[in-house]
Amino acid sequence: MSKPWDAIGIGAGIAGAAAARELSRAGRRVLVLDRETPGAEASGAAAGMLAPQIEATHDDAGLPLGLAARDCYPGLIQELAARGHPVAFHHSGILMVAFDAERVTALQAIIASQRGMGLDADWLDGAELRRRQPGAGPEALGAMLAPHDGSVDNIALCAALAADAAQHGAVLERAAVSEVVTRGSRVHGVRTAERLHEAPVVVLAAGAWSPLIEGLPRRLPIEPVRGQMAAVPWPKGLPRTVLFGRGAYVVPRGRDAVLGSTMESVGFDRSTTAEGLAHIRAETNRILPALAAAPLGRTWSGFRPLTPDHRPILGMDPDVAGLVYDTGHGRNGILLGPLCGRIVHDLIVQGETRWDLAPYRVTRF
Ligand SMILES: Cc1cc2nc3c(=O)[nH]c(=O)nc-3n(C[C@H](O)[C@H](O)[C@H](O)COP(=O)(O)OP(=O)(O)OC[C@H]3O[C@@H](n4cnc5c(N)ncnc54)[C@H](O)[C@@H]3O)c2cc1C
């Protein structure tokens, strides 16, 4: 006999763990199935930046959701610490460095546009940048400062969300889900190699693997986009700040500088490559030249679950009652995960959310 679950989550990355925590806090009986340990995939591979304003320099489609997601963090980190799960978190700004005049102009235009929306964003010229980060490279002409962006220890956060969900009664089991099972126009549960688990609600949070699960009512256009990463010791004596260049970044975590990244469409090939790591090291050395002397430590890669418009897929399936999507978080899933978990909670527990989910609906493609 299956236990009478109220909801089953597929995946215990940040999306699944955050949703499970919210639902279990609301008294729902939740089963989370993951074939690995919580945070084993993209959520553990990530750099942990909470950067809606800096990411909007690439693409501002997700800015409102991203800003709200960033605002959730201080309260979440406090709640987790109070329950015995401390997680390193900082929200004292990210610097986006410009190395040529064209980039200076582009960043200054973005700052003006963000200020026009009532956001804090500043331009630092070369001298101001070096006062804030004396290690900044000689080619750096200045930087955009997004003073409220920041970073979190995403590895500790995934573990904390999963542990807190479990303390609230969620059950986390290690099993691969092969199929979402529907009956008529309702979700009925999920199938693993061992058995059928029944529940009236299934939350699909399997990251880049979401489209591979059978039984879904529609094709999910989520592609795995590999990001390679490396860690080196943080250079002695330099302030520990998050710095972004063009296509590369440096994030302090513990004693390390986490260096990233690449954006590669190579299927689920987990390799790191000499070429990818050389690109990361060259670009991050440009940002912070002291990194050049730092010995290479761990290297790894992860798969961003990317949709064609770079927005997540969030909300109820329109045809299969009880099937909820919380996936496709792309480059910003660490930022978005906790807020999306709350939205999933609102949809399931309250039957509605204050968010307009039209930009995120599964049928938009
Ligand atoms: C290199 C890199 C750097 C990044 N940096 C940042 C950053 O700085 N800031 C930011 O906000 N975002 C960042 N991201 C993006 C972010 O990591 C992802 O958007 C986010 O982690 C996605 O979370 P998820 O829970 O949906 O997916 P995942 O963390 O991939 O979790 C999916 C889970 O589902 C499980 N699963 C899959 N299939 C099945 C199945 N059939 N049955 C059971 N379990 C299954 C997997 O084992 C996995 O644990 C980065 C990503 C990468 C790769």
Short mmCIF file of C-alpha atoms in Angstrom, two decimals, residues 100-272:
data_model
loop_
_atom_site.label_atom_id
_atom_site.label_comp_id
_atom_site.label_asym_id
_atom_site.label_seq_id
_atom_site.Cartn_x
_atom_site.Cartn_y
_atom_site.Cartn_z
CA ASP A 100 36.11 48.57 -23.11
CA ALA A 101 34.36 51.83 -23.92
CA GLU A 102 31.42 50.09 -25.57
CA ARG A 103 30.74 48.10 -22.41
CA VAL A 104 31.05 51.24 -20.26
CA THR A 105 28.34 52.90 -22.35
CA ALA A 106 26.13 49.80 -22.25
CA LEU A 107 26.44 49.40 -18.47
CA GLN A 108 25.81 53.10 -17.86
CA ALA A 109 22.62 52.81 -19.95
CA ILE A 110 21.53 49.78 -17.90
CA ILE A 111 22.22 51.68 -14.67
CA ALA A 112 20.08 54.59 -15.92
CA SER A 113 17.30 52.20 -16.91
CA GLN A 114 17.38 50.37 -13.56
CA ARG A 115 17.40 53.67 -11.67
CA GLY A 116 14.39 54.68 -13.75
CA MET A 117 12.64 51.64 -12.27
CA GLY A 118 13.50 52.85 -8.78
CA LEU A 119 16.37 50.40 -8.27
CA ASP A 120 19.73 51.18 -6.70
CA ALA A 121 22.59 50.85 -9.18
CA ASP A 122 25.81 52.87 -9.40
CA TRP A 123 28.65 53.45 -11.81
CA LEU A 124 32.13 53.28 -10.27
CA ASP A 125 34.96 54.74 -12.33
CA GLY A 126 38.36 53.01 -12.38
CA ALA A 127 39.61 54.77 -9.22
CA GLU A 128 36.40 54.06 -7.28
CA LEU A 129 36.46 50.45 -8.42
CA ARG A 130 40.05 50.03 -7.16
CA ARG A 131 39.19 51.63 -3.83
CA ARG A 132 36.49 48.99 -3.39
CA GLN A 133 38.49 46.12 -4.90
CA PRO A 134 42.22 46.98 -5.01
CA GLY A 135 42.92 43.75 -6.91
CA ALA A 136 40.84 44.75 -9.97
CA GLY A 137 42.78 44.32 -13.22
CA PRO A 138 44.60 47.23 -14.89
CA GLU A 139 42.38 46.96 -18.00
CA ALA A 140 39.20 47.53 -15.96
CA LEU A 141 37.71 50.92 -16.89
CA GLY A 142 35.03 50.88 -14.21
CA ALA A 143 32.13 48.80 -12.97
CA MET A 144 28.41 48.71 -12.43
CA LEU A 145 27.64 48.17 -8.75
CA ALA A 146 24.36 46.43 -7.98
CA PRO A 147 24.52 47.08 -4.23
CA HIS A 148 21.77 44.65 -3.18
CA ASP A 149 22.79 41.67 -5.32
CA GLY A 150 24.86 39.07 -3.50
CA SER A 151 25.57 35.38 -3.12
CA VAL A 152 24.74 32.37 -1.02
CA ASP A 153 26.51 29.10 -0.28
CA ASN A 154 24.22 27.11 -2.55
CA ILE A 155 25.59 23.74 -1.42
CA ALA A 156 24.80 24.49 2.23
CA LEU A 157 21.46 26.00 1.22
CA CYS A 158 20.24 22.88 -0.60
CA ALA A 159 21.21 20.72 2.35
CA ALA A 160 19.50 23.16 4.74
CA LEU A 161 16.25 23.30 2.73
CA ALA A 162 16.10 19.51 2.49
CA ALA A 163 16.90 19.05 6.19
CA ASP A 164 14.30 21.62 7.22
CA ALA A 165 11.69 20.03 4.96
CA ALA A 166 12.46 16.69 6.62
CA GLN A 167 12.15 18.26 10.09
CA HIS A 168 8.71 19.44 9.02
CA GLY A 169 7.79 15.89 8.09
CA ALA A 170 8.70 15.62 4.41
CA VAL A 171 10.14 12.24 3.45
CA LEU A 172 13.11 12.26 1.09
CA GLU A 173 13.78 8.99 -0.71
CA ARG A 174 16.51 8.10 -3.14
CA ALA A 175 14.76 6.76 -6.24
CA ALA A 176 14.56 7.60 -9.94
CA VAL A 177 11.11 8.47 -11.25
CA SER A 178 10.45 6.98 -14.67
CA GLU A 179 6.91 8.21 -15.25
CA VAL A 180 4.24 10.64 -14.12
CA VAL A 181 1.02 8.62 -13.98
CA THR A 182 -2.26 10.29 -14.86
CA ARG A 183 -5.85 9.03 -14.72
CA GLY A 184 -8.26 10.85 -16.97
CA SER A 185 -7.53 14.53 -16.51
CA ARG A 186 -5.89 14.17 -13.06
CA VAL A 187 -2.43 13.28 -11.90
CA HIS A 188 -2.41 9.98 -10.04
CA GLY A 189 1.20 9.62 -8.89
CA VAL A 190 4.64 8.65 -10.11
CA ARG A 191 6.29 5.39 -11.01
CA THR A 192 9.76 4.30 -9.92
CA ALA A 193 11.47 0.98 -10.68
CA GLU A 194 10.08 -0.31 -7.37
CA ARG A 195 6.52 0.87 -7.28
CA LEU A 196 3.75 3.35 -7.98
CA HIS A 197 3.58 6.21 -5.45
CA GLU A 198 0.15 7.82 -5.40
CA ALA A 199 -0.67 11.46 -4.71
CA PRO A 200 -3.17 14.04 -5.98
CA VAL A 201 -0.33 16.52 -6.60
CA VAL A 202 3.01 15.99 -8.36
CA VAL A 203 5.61 18.78 -8.48
CA LEU A 204 8.01 18.37 -11.39
CA ALA A 205 11.35 19.81 -10.26
CA ALA A 206 13.82 17.55 -12.05
CA GLY A 207 15.89 20.36 -13.57
CA ALA A 208 17.48 19.62 -16.94
CA TRP A 209 16.10 16.06 -16.82
CA SER A 210 12.46 17.16 -16.51
CA PRO A 211 11.60 16.52 -20.20
CA LEU A 212 12.94 12.96 -20.00
CA ILE A 213 10.27 11.77 -17.57
CA GLU A 214 7.56 9.79 -19.31
CA GLY A 215 3.83 10.39 -19.07
CA LEU A 216 3.95 14.20 -19.23
CA PRO A 217 1.07 15.70 -21.19
CA ARG A 218 3.36 17.84 -23.32
CA ARG A 219 6.94 18.25 -24.52
CA LEU A 220 9.02 20.51 -22.30
CA PRO A 221 11.57 22.54 -24.30
CA ILE A 222 14.27 22.44 -21.63
CA GLU A 223 17.86 21.91 -22.77
CA PRO A 224 20.85 21.09 -20.56
CA VAL A 225 23.43 23.87 -20.86
CA ARG A 226 26.74 22.82 -19.37
CA GLY A 227 28.65 25.20 -17.17
CA GLN A 228 32.23 24.39 -16.21
CA MET A 229 33.57 25.68 -12.91
CA ALA A 230 36.82 25.78 -10.96
CA ALA A 231 37.94 26.72 -7.46
CA VAL A 232 41.22 28.30 -6.39
CA PRO A 233 42.25 29.73 -3.01
CA TRP A 234 41.00 33.31 -2.54
CA PRO A 235 44.03 35.63 -3.01
CA LYS A 236 45.36 36.72 0.39
CA GLY A 237 44.60 40.28 1.44
CA LEU A 238 41.98 41.05 -1.22
CA PRO A 239 38.41 41.99 -0.22
CA ARG A 240 35.98 39.13 -0.73
CA THR A 241 33.61 40.55 -3.33
CA VAL A 242 31.65 39.01 -6.18
CA LEU A 243 33.02 40.26 -9.50
CA PHE A 244 31.54 39.69 -12.93
CA GLY A 245 33.37 40.29 -16.20
CA ARG A 246 32.18 39.43 -19.67
CA GLY A 247 31.08 35.82 -19.56
CA ALA A 248 33.10 35.03 -16.42
CA TYR A 249 32.87 35.63 -12.70
CA VAL A 250 34.63 35.24 -9.36
CA VAL A 251 32.61 34.38 -6.26
CA PRO A 252 34.03 34.02 -2.73
CA ARG A 253 32.92 30.83 -0.96
CA GLY A 254 34.62 29.68 2.24
CA ARG A 255 38.36 30.04 1.61
CA ASP A 256 37.93 29.67 -2.14
CA ALA A 257 37.33 31.79 -5.16
CA VAL A 258 34.75 29.97 -7.26
CA LEU A 259 35.44 30.72 -10.91
CA GLY A 260 32.94 30.30 -13.73
CA SER A 261 31.77 29.57 -16.27
CA THR A 262 30.91 28.31 -19.74
CA MET A 263 27.55 28.00 -21.56
CA GLU A 264 27.75 24.87 -23.73
CA SER A 265 25.15 22.76 -25.51
CA VAL A 266 26.78 19.34 -25.28
CA GLY A 267 23.89 17.22 -24.03
CA PHE A 268 24.57 15.57 -20.67
CA ASP A 269 28.36 15.32 -21.13
CA ARG A 270 29.75 16.10 -17.66
CA SER A 271 33.37 16.57 -18.73
CA THR A 272 35.41 19.60 -17.93
#
